[in-house]
CSV table of C-alpha atoms and ligand atoms in Angstrom, one decimal:
chain,number,residue,atom,x,y,z
U,289,UNK,CA,-38.0,65.0,-20.0
U,290,UNK,CA,-37.1,63.8,-23.5
U,291,UNK,CA,-38.8,60.6,-24.6
U,292,UNK,CA,-39.9,58.9,-27.7
U,293,UNK,CA,-42.7,59.2,-30.3
U,294,UNK,CA,-44.2,56.9,-32.9
U,295,UNK,CA,-43.2,57.9,-36.4
U,296,UNK,CA,-44.3,54.9,-38.4
U,297,UNK,CA,-46.8,52.0,-38.3
U,298,UNK,CA,-47.9,49.0,-40.4
U,299,UNK,CA,-49.7,45.7,-40.3
U,300,UNK,CA,-49.7,42.3,-41.9
U,301,UNK,CA,-52.4,39.7,-42.1
U,302,UNK,CA,-52.5,36.4,-44.0
U,303,UNK,CA,-54.5,36.4,-47.2
U,304,UNK,CA,-56.7,33.5,-46.2
U,305,UNK,CA,-60.0,34.7,-44.6
U,306,UNK,CA,-62.0,32.2,-42.5
U,307,UNK,CA,-65.6,33.2,-41.9
U,308,UNK,CA,-67.9,32.0,-39.1
U,309,UNK,CA,-69.9,30.1,-41.8
U,310,UNK,CA,-66.6,28.3,-42.8
U,311,UNK,CA,-66.1,27.2,-39.2
U,312,UNK,CA,-69.7,26.1,-38.8
U,313,UNK,CA,-69.1,23.5,-41.6
U,314,UNK,CA,-66.7,21.6,-39.4
U,315,UNK,CA,-67.7,22.6,-35.8
U,316,UNK,CA,-70.9,22.5,-33.9
U,317,UNK,CA,-71.4,26.3,-33.9
U,318,UNK,CA,-73.0,29.0,-36.0
U,319,UNK,CA,-72.5,32.5,-37.3
U,320,UNK,CA,-75.3,33.7,-35.0
U,321,UNK,CA,-73.7,32.2,-31.8
U,322,UNK,CA,-70.2,33.5,-32.6
U,323,UNK,CA,-71.4,37.0,-33.6
U,324,UNK,CA,-73.6,37.4,-30.5
U,325,UNK,CA,-71.1,36.0,-28.0
U,326,UNK,CA,-67.9,37.4,-29.3
U,327,UNK,CA,-68.5,40.0,-32.0
U,328,UNK,CA,-66.2,38.1,-34.4
U,329,UNK,CA,-67.3,37.7,-38.1
U,330,UNK,CA,-64.1,36.5,-39.7
U,331,UNK,CA,-60.4,36.1,-39.1
U,332,UNK,CA,-57.2,35.8,-41.2
U,333,UNK,CA,-55.4,32.5,-40.8
U,334,UNK,CA,-51.9,31.5,-42.0
U,335,UNK,CA,-48.3,32.5,-42.3
U,336,UNK,CA,-45.5,32.4,-39.7
U,337,UNK,CA,-45.0,34.7,-36.7
U,338,UNK,CA,-41.6,35.9,-38.1
U,339,UNK,CA,-43.0,36.3,-41.7
U,340,UNK,CA,-45.9,38.5,-40.5
U,341,UNK,CA,-43.7,40.5,-38.2
U,342,UNK,CA,-41.2,41.2,-41.1
U,343,UNK,CA,-44.1,42.3,-43.4
U,344,UNK,CA,-45.6,44.6,-40.7
U,345,UNK,CA,-42.1,45.9,-39.8
U,346,UNK,CA,-41.4,46.7,-43.5
U,347,UNK,CA,-44.6,48.8,-43.7
U,348,UNK,CA,-43.8,50.6,-40.4
U,349,UNK,CA,-40.2,51.4,-41.5
U,350,UNK,CA,-41.3,52.7,-44.9
U,351,UNK,CA,-43.9,54.9,-43.2
U,352,UNK,CA,-41.2,56.3,-40.9
U,353,UNK,CA,-38.8,56.8,-43.9
U,354,UNK,CA,-36.3,54.4,-42.4
U,355,UNK,CA,-34.7,51.1,-43.2
U,356,UNK,CA,-33.7,48.2,-40.9
U,357,UNK,CA,-30.1,49.6,-40.7
U,358,UNK,CA,-31.4,52.7,-39.0
U,359,UNK,CA,-33.0,50.6,-36.2
U,360,UNK,CA,-30.9,50.1,-33.0
U,361,UNK,CA,-33.4,47.9,-31.2
U,362,UNK,CA,-36.1,45.4,-32.1
U,363,UNK,CA,-38.6,44.3,-29.5
U,364,UNK,CA,-41.0,41.6,-30.6
U,365,UNK,CA,-44.0,40.7,-28.6
U,366,UNK,CA,-45.3,37.1,-29.3
U,367,UNK,CA,-46.7,34.2,-27.5
U,368,UNK,CA,-46.5,32.0,-30.6
U,369,UNK,CA,-42.8,32.1,-31.5
U,370,UNK,CA,-41.6,30.2,-34.6
U,371,UNK,CA,-39.4,28.1,-32.3
U,372,UNK,CA,-38.3,27.9,-28.7
U,373,UNK,CA,-34.7,28.8,-29.8
U,374,UNK,CA,-33.8,31.1,-31.5
U,375,UNK,CA,-36.1,33.9,-30.5
U,376,UNK,CA,-38.4,34.9,-33.3
U,377,UNK,CA,-36.9,38.4,-33.0
U,378,UNK,CA,-33.6,37.1,-34.4
U,379,UNK,CA,-35.4,35.9,-37.6
U,380,UNK,CA,-37.1,39.3,-37.9
U,381,UNK,CA,-33.8,41.1,-37.2
U,382,UNK,CA,-32.2,39.2,-40.1
U,383,UNK,CA,-35.3,39.7,-42.4
U,384,UNK,CA,-35.3,43.4,-41.9
U,385,UNK,CA,-31.6,44.0,-41.6
U,386,UNK,CA,-32.0,45.6,-38.2
U,387,UNK,CA,-28.6,47.0,-37.1
U,388,UNK,CA,-29.1,46.7,-33.3
U,389,UNK,CA,-30.2,44.2,-30.7
U,390,UNK,CA,-33.4,42.1,-30.8
U,391,UNK,CA,-35.4,40.2,-28.2
U,392,UNK,CA,-38.8,38.6,-27.7
U,393,UNK,CA,-41.3,39.6,-25.0
U,394,UNK,CA,-43.9,37.0,-24.0
U,395,UNK,CA,-46.7,38.5,-21.9
U,396,UNK,CA,-49.5,36.7,-24.0
U,397,UNK,CA,-52.1,39.2,-25.2
U,398,UNK,CA,-50.7,42.0,-23.1
U,399,UNK,CA,-47.4,41.6,-24.9
U,400,UNK,CA,-47.5,44.6,-27.2
U,401,UNK,CA,-48.2,47.1,-24.4
U,402,UNK,CA,-45.4,45.5,-22.3
U,403,UNK,CA,-43.1,45.8,-25.3
U,404,UNK,CA,-44.1,49.4,-26.0
U,405,UNK,CA,-43.5,50.4,-22.4
U,406,UNK,CA,-40.1,48.6,-22.4
U,407,UNK,CA,-39.2,50.4,-25.6
U,408,UNK,CA,-40.0,53.8,-24.1
U,409,UNK,CA,-37.8,52.9,-21.2
U,410,UNK,CA,-34.9,51.9,-23.6
U,411,UNK,CA,-35.3,55.3,-25.3
U,412,UNK,CA,-34.7,56.9,-22.0
U,413,UNK,CA,-31.4,55.1,-21.6
U,414,UNK,CA,-30.2,55.9,-25.1
U,415,UNK,CA,-31.9,53.8,-27.8
U,416,UNK,CA,-32.6,56.1,-30.7
U,417,UNK,CA,-34.9,54.2,-33.2
U,418,UNK,CA,-36.8,51.2,-31.9
U,419,UNK,CA,-39.1,48.8,-33.8
U,420,UNK,CA,-41.9,47.4,-31.7
U,421,UNK,CA,-43.8,44.5,-33.2
U,422,UNK,CA,-46.7,42.3,-32.0
U,423,UNK,CA,-47.0,39.2,-34.1
U,424,UNK,CA,-48.9,36.0,-33.7
U,425,UNK,CA,-50.0,32.8,-35.3
U,426,UNK,CA,-52.4,31.5,-32.7
U,427,UNK,CA,-53.9,29.2,-35.4
U,428,UNK,CA,-50.7,27.0,-35.0
U,429,UNK,CA,-51.5,26.2,-31.4
U,430,UNK,CA,-55.3,25.8,-31.9
U,431,UNK,CA,-57.1,22.5,-31.8
U,432,UNK,CA,-59.4,23.1,-34.8
U,433,UNK,CA,-61.9,20.5,-33.4
U,434,UNK,CA,-62.3,22.5,-30.1
U,435,UNK,CA,-65.0,25.1,-30.7
U,436,UNK,CA,-64.3,26.8,-27.4
U,437,UNK,CA,-61.0,28.2,-28.8
U,438,UNK,CA,-61.2,27.7,-32.6
U,439,UNK,CA,-63.9,30.4,-33.1
U,440,UNK,CA,-61.8,33.0,-31.2
U,441,UNK,CA,-58.4,33.0,-32.8
U,442,UNK,CA,-56.8,34.8,-35.7
U,443,UNK,CA,-53.3,35.5,-37.1
U,444,UNK,CA,-51.6,38.8,-37.8
U,445,UNK,CA,-49.0,41.4,-36.9
U,446,UNK,CA,-48.7,45.1,-36.2
U,447,UNK,CA,-45.6,47.2,-35.8
U,448,UNK,CA,-44.6,50.7,-34.8
U,449,UNK,CA,-41.4,52.7,-35.1
U,450,UNK,CA,-40.5,54.6,-32.0
U,451,UNK,CA,-38.0,57.4,-32.3
U,452,UNK,CA,-36.2,59.3,-29.4
U,453,UNK,CA,-37.1,63.0,-29.4
U,454,UNK,CA,-35.6,66.0,-27.8
U,455,UNK,CA,-39.0,67.2,-26.7
U,456,UNK,CA,-41.6,65.4,-24.5
U,457,UNK,CA,-42.3,61.8,-25.4
U,458,UNK,CA,-45.7,60.3,-26.0
U,459,UNK,CA,-45.9,58.1,-22.9
U,460,UNK,CA,-47.7,59.9,-20.1
U,461,UNK,CA,-48.5,56.9,-17.9
U,462,UNK,CA,-48.3,53.2,-17.8
U,463,UNK,CA,-49.2,50.2,-15.7
U,464,UNK,CA,-48.1,46.6,-16.0
U,465,UNK,CA,-49.5,43.8,-13.9
U,466,UNK,CA,-49.4,40.0,-13.5
U,467,UNK,CA,-50.9,37.3,-11.3
U,468,UNK,CA,-49.4,33.9,-11.9
U,469,UNK,CA,-51.9,32.4,-9.5
U,470,UNK,CA,-54.3,32.6,-12.4
U,471,UNK,CA,-51.9,30.9,-14.9
U,472,UNK,CA,-54.1,27.8,-15.3
U,473,UNK,CA,-56.9,29.9,-16.8
U,474,UNK,CA,-55.2,30.1,-20.2
U,475,UNK,CA,-52.3,27.9,-21.2
U,476,UNK,CA,-50.5,25.9,-23.8
U,477,UNK,CA,-47.9,23.3,-22.9
U,478,UNK,CA,-45.0,22.5,-25.1
U,479,UNK,CA,-46.3,20.9,-28.3
U,480,UNK,CA,-49.9,21.2,-27.0
U,481,UNK,CA,-53.0,23.3,-27.8
U,482,UNK,CA,-54.4,26.4,-26.4
U,483,UNK,CA,-56.7,25.8,-23.4
U,484,UNK,CA,-58.8,28.5,-21.8
U,485,UNK,CA,-61.4,28.9,-19.1
U,486,UNK,CA,-63.4,31.4,-21.1
U,487,UNK,CA,-65.8,32.4,-18.3
U,488,UNK,CA,-63.2,33.0,-15.7
U,489,UNK,CA,-60.9,34.9,-18.1
U,490,UNK,CA,-63.9,37.1,-19.1
U,491,UNK,CA,-64.6,38.0,-15.4
U,492,UNK,CA,-60.9,38.8,-14.6
U,493,UNK,CA,-60.4,40.6,-18.0
U,494,UNK,CA,-63.0,43.2,-17.5
U,495,UNK,CA,-61.7,44.0,-14.0
U,496,UNK,CA,-58.1,44.0,-15.1
U,497,UNK,CA,-58.7,46.4,-18.0
U,498,UNK,CA,-60.6,48.8,-15.8
U,499,UNK,CA,-58.2,48.8,-12.9
U,500,UNK,CA,-55.1,48.9,-15.0
U,501,UNK,CA,-56.5,51.7,-17.2
U,502,UNK,CA,-57.4,53.8,-14.2
U,503,UNK,CA,-54.0,53.4,-12.7
U,504,UNK,CA,-52.2,54.4,-15.9
U,505,UNK,CA,-54.5,57.3,-16.4
U,506,UNK,CA,-54.0,58.5,-12.8
U,507,UNK,CA,-50.2,58.3,-13.2
U,508,UNK,CA,-50.7,60.5,-16.3
U,509,UNK,CA,-52.8,62.9,-14.3
U,510,UNK,CA,-55.8,62.2,-16.4
U,511,UNK,CA,-59.3,60.5,-16.1
U,512,UNK,CA,-61.3,58.5,-18.6
U,513,UNK,CA,-63.1,61.7,-19.7
U,514,UNK,CA,-59.7,62.9,-21.1
U,515,UNK,CA,-59.3,59.8,-23.3
U,516,UNK,CA,-59.9,60.6,-27.0
U,517,UNK,CA,-59.5,57.0,-28.1
U,518,UNK,CA,-59.4,53.8,-26.2
U,519,UNK,CA,-57.6,51.0,-28.0
U,520,UNK,CA,-58.3,47.8,-26.0
U,521,UNK,CA,-57.1,44.2,-26.6
U,522,UNK,CA,-59.6,42.5,-28.9
U,523,UNK,CA,-60.6,39.2,-27.2
U,524,UNK,CA,-64.3,39.6,-27.1
U,525,UNK,CA,-66.5,42.5,-28.1
U,526,UNK,CA,-68.5,42.0,-24.9
U,527,UNK,CA,-65.4,42.4,-22.8
U,528,UNK,CA,-64.6,45.7,-24.7
U,529,UNK,CA,-68.1,47.0,-24.2
U,530,UNK,CA,-68.3,46.1,-20.6
U,531,UNK,CA,-64.9,47.7,-19.8
U,532,UNK,CA,-65.6,50.8,-21.8
U,533,UNK,CA,-69.1,51.3,-20.2
U,534,UNK,CA,-67.7,51.0,-16.7
U,535,UNK,CA,-64.9,53.5,-17.6
U,536,UNK,CA,-67.5,55.9,-19.0
U,537,UNK,CA,-66.0,55.8,-22.5
U,538,UNK,CA,-68.7,56.0,-25.2
U,539,UNK,CA,-68.8,53.9,-28.4
U,540,UNK,CA,-67.4,56.7,-30.6
U,541,UNK,CA,-64.2,56.8,-28.4
U,542,UNK,CA,-63.1,53.1,-28.6
U,543,UNK,CA,-61.9,50.9,-31.3
U,544,UNK,CA,-63.4,47.5,-32.3
U,545,UNK,CA,-61.7,45.4,-35.0
U,546,UNK,CA,-62.4,42.0,-33.6
U,547,UNK,CA,-65.1,41.5,-36.2
U,548,UNK,CA,-62.5,41.3,-38.9
U,549,UNK,CA,-59.5,39.8,-37.1
U,550,UNK,CA,-60.7,37.7,-34.2
U,551,UNK,CA,-58.3,37.5,-31.2
U,552,UNK,CA,-54.8,37.9,-32.5
U,553,UNK,CA,-53.2,38.1,-29.0
U,554,UNK,CA,-50.3,40.6,-28.9
U,555,UNK,CA,-51.1,41.7,-32.5
U,556,UNK,CA,-54.6,42.9,-31.6
U,557,UNK,CA,-53.7,46.2,-30.1
U,558,UNK,CA,-51.3,47.3,-32.9
U,559,UNK,CA,-53.8,46.1,-35.5
U,560,UNK,CA,-56.5,48.2,-33.8
U,561,UNK,CA,-54.2,51.2,-33.4
U,562,UNK,CA,-53.2,51.2,-37.0
U,563,UNK,CA,-56.8,50.9,-38.0
U,564,UNK,CA,-57.6,54.0,-36.0
U,565,UNK,CA,-54.6,55.9,-37.5
U,566,UNK,CA,-55.6,54.9,-41.0
U,567,UNK,CA,-59.1,56.2,-40.4
U,568,UNK,CA,-58.0,59.5,-38.9
U,569,UNK,CA,-59.4,58.7,-35.5
U,570,UNK,CA,-56.1,59.7,-33.9
U,571,UNK,CA,-54.6,63.2,-34.5
U,572,UNK,CA,-51.6,65.0,-33.1
U,573,UNK,CA,-52.3,65.7,-29.4
U,574,UNK,CA,-54.9,62.9,-29.1
U,575,UNK,CA,-54.9,61.1,-25.8
U,576,UNK,CA,-54.8,57.4,-26.6
U,577,UNK,CA,-55.3,54.7,-24.0
U,578,UNK,CA,-54.0,51.2,-24.8
U,579,UNK,CA,-55.0,48.4,-22.5
U,580,UNK,CA,-54.6,44.6,-22.8
U,581,UNK,CA,-54.9,41.4,-20.7
U,582,UNK,CA,-54.0,37.8,-21.4
U,583,UNK,CA,-52.5,34.6,-20.2
U,584,UNK,CA,-50.4,34.7,-17.1
U,585,UNK,CA,-52.6,36.4,-16.3
U,586,UNK,CA,-51.0,39.6,-17.3
U,587,UNK,CA,-52.4,43.0,-18.0
U,588,UNK,CA,-50.9,46.3,-19.3
U,589,UNK,CA,-52.0,49.8,-20.0
U,590,UNK,CA,-50.3,52.8,-21.6
U,591,UNK,CA,-51.5,56.4,-21.9
U,592,UNK,CA,-50.1,58.3,-24.9
U,593,UNK,CA,-50.3,61.9,-26.1
U,594,UNK,CA,-50.0,61.3,-29.8
U,595,UNK,CA,-47.0,63.1,-31.3
U,596,UNK,CA,-45.6,64.0,-27.8
P,681,ACO,N1,-70.6,27.5,-30.6
P,681,ACO,C1,-71.9,27.3,-30.2
P,681,ACO,N2,-72.1,27.0,-28.8
P,681,ACO,C2,-71.1,27.1,-28.0
P,681,ACO,C3,-69.8,27.4,-28.4
P,681,ACO,C4,-69.6,27.6,-29.8
P,681,ACO,N3,-68.4,27.9,-30.3
P,681,ACO,N4,-69.0,27.4,-27.3
P,681,ACO,C5,-69.8,27.2,-26.3
P,681,ACO,N5,-71.0,27.0,-26.7
P,681,ACO,C6,-72.2,26.7,-25.8
P,681,ACO,C7,-71.8,26.1,-24.5
P,681,ACO,O1,-71.7,24.7,-24.6
P,681,ACO,C8,-73.0,26.5,-23.6
P,681,ACO,O2,-74.1,25.7,-23.8
P,681,ACO,P1,-75.0,25.2,-22.6
P,681,ACO,O3,-75.6,26.5,-22.1
P,681,ACO,O4,-75.9,24.3,-23.2
P,681,ACO,O5,-74.1,24.6,-21.6
P,681,ACO,C9,-73.4,27.9,-24.2
P,681,ACO,O6,-72.9,27.9,-25.5
P,681,ACO,C10,-72.8,29.0,-23.4
P,681,ACO,O7,-71.4,28.8,-23.3
P,681,ACO,P2,-70.5,29.8,-22.4
P,681,ACO,O8,-69.1,29.2,-22.3
P,681,ACO,O9,-71.2,30.1,-21.1
P,681,ACO,O10,-70.5,31.1,-23.3
P,681,ACO,P3,-69.9,32.5,-23.0
P,681,ACO,O11,-71.0,33.5,-23.2
P,681,ACO,O12,-69.1,32.5,-21.7
P,681,ACO,O13,-68.9,32.7,-24.2
P,681,ACO,C11,-66.5,32.8,-24.7
P,681,ACO,C12,-67.7,31.9,-24.3
P,681,ACO,C13,-66.8,33.4,-26.0
P,681,ACO,C14,-65.3,31.9,-24.8
P,681,ACO,C15,-66.3,33.8,-23.6
P,681,ACO,O14,-66.4,33.2,-22.3
P,681,ACO,C16,-65.1,34.6,-23.7
P,681,ACO,O15,-64.9,35.3,-24.7
P,681,ACO,N6,-64.2,34.5,-22.7
P,681,ACO,C17,-62.9,35.3,-22.8
P,681,ACO,C18,-62.0,34.6,-23.7
P,681,ACO,C19,-60.7,35.4,-23.7
P,681,ACO,O16,-60.7,36.6,-23.5
P,681,ACO,N7,-59.6,34.8,-23.8
P,681,ACO,C20,-58.4,35.5,-23.5
P,681,ACO,C21,-57.5,35.6,-24.5
P,681,ACO,S1,-57.3,34.4,-25.6
P,681,ACO,C22,-55.7,34.3,-25.8
P,681,ACO,O17,-55.0,34.8,-25.1
P,681,ACO,C23,-55.2,33.6,-27.0
């Protein structure tokens, strides 16, 4: 069956770097605590969700040898839109000169994988060139006096260009899940700040990543042993390690970028994916497992054979 493959990718992060030492000047915390409990060393802070998305999108388009006018669909994953109306995707559409439709997807930290799966589906019904972006400015909904959240978040964006192909597409299997009964574990009301029950999210997150990954792999006819690279949502290095260990995926087969970026919600998986591509950890034919979880709660996994 024809499908779609990634032909371009790019990222954007604000220039300003905030280290753990910087945070410990204003919060009752320390580099040692943050490093040990989360794996985070520093994060980039600043910009706007649309601005970062446009910059990441420009890089991805350039890499694919395309311009915005070639793109017939833009799907933007974000949980920190510039405004309630219009959708941030509209601002990004204008900024990049995208020729086709544009819409936002909000599935919190699972958003990029949701958006990617939706984009593959759109390719099956005729979309030819699709830009998929995950962009966030969590810093704007963070109470910087609340150490339980402030130490975790970062801003950034990652984008991929997906092009329809006559041959087999990249997506071998996927799984999307949600449980709104858990919606109070992580939330931000209109005009408010991010609140999370870290312990409970931690517990559910490990389970969700494992179960969702296994379902997506099974649908692809694969097992964790077949995975060349696991690209998980970067919320806490301990969550990544716990999930990878229980899936039987050794350290050299998963990506950790949280030390540099913190938790960037729907930008975290594309940031990690692009990092892996830029360091040659993904090659044509590589089996890549993406898996995320987040507010909702939601979770999402996708199994790709790179290059189709
Ligand atoms: N600095 C120093 N001490 C701290 C800090 C801090 N920033 N935060 C908490 N502590 C203290 C606590 O008060 C507690 O002290 P006590 O033992 O005297 O009571 C102790 O450290 C342990 O606190 P815990 O909350 O038990 O620490 P834990 O190991 O659970 O780590 C964390 C907390 C990092 C938040 C972890 O639970 C986590 O990462 N959870 C998942 C978060 C997540 O994935 N969020 C989802 C996505 S976020 C998003 O979508 C935007």
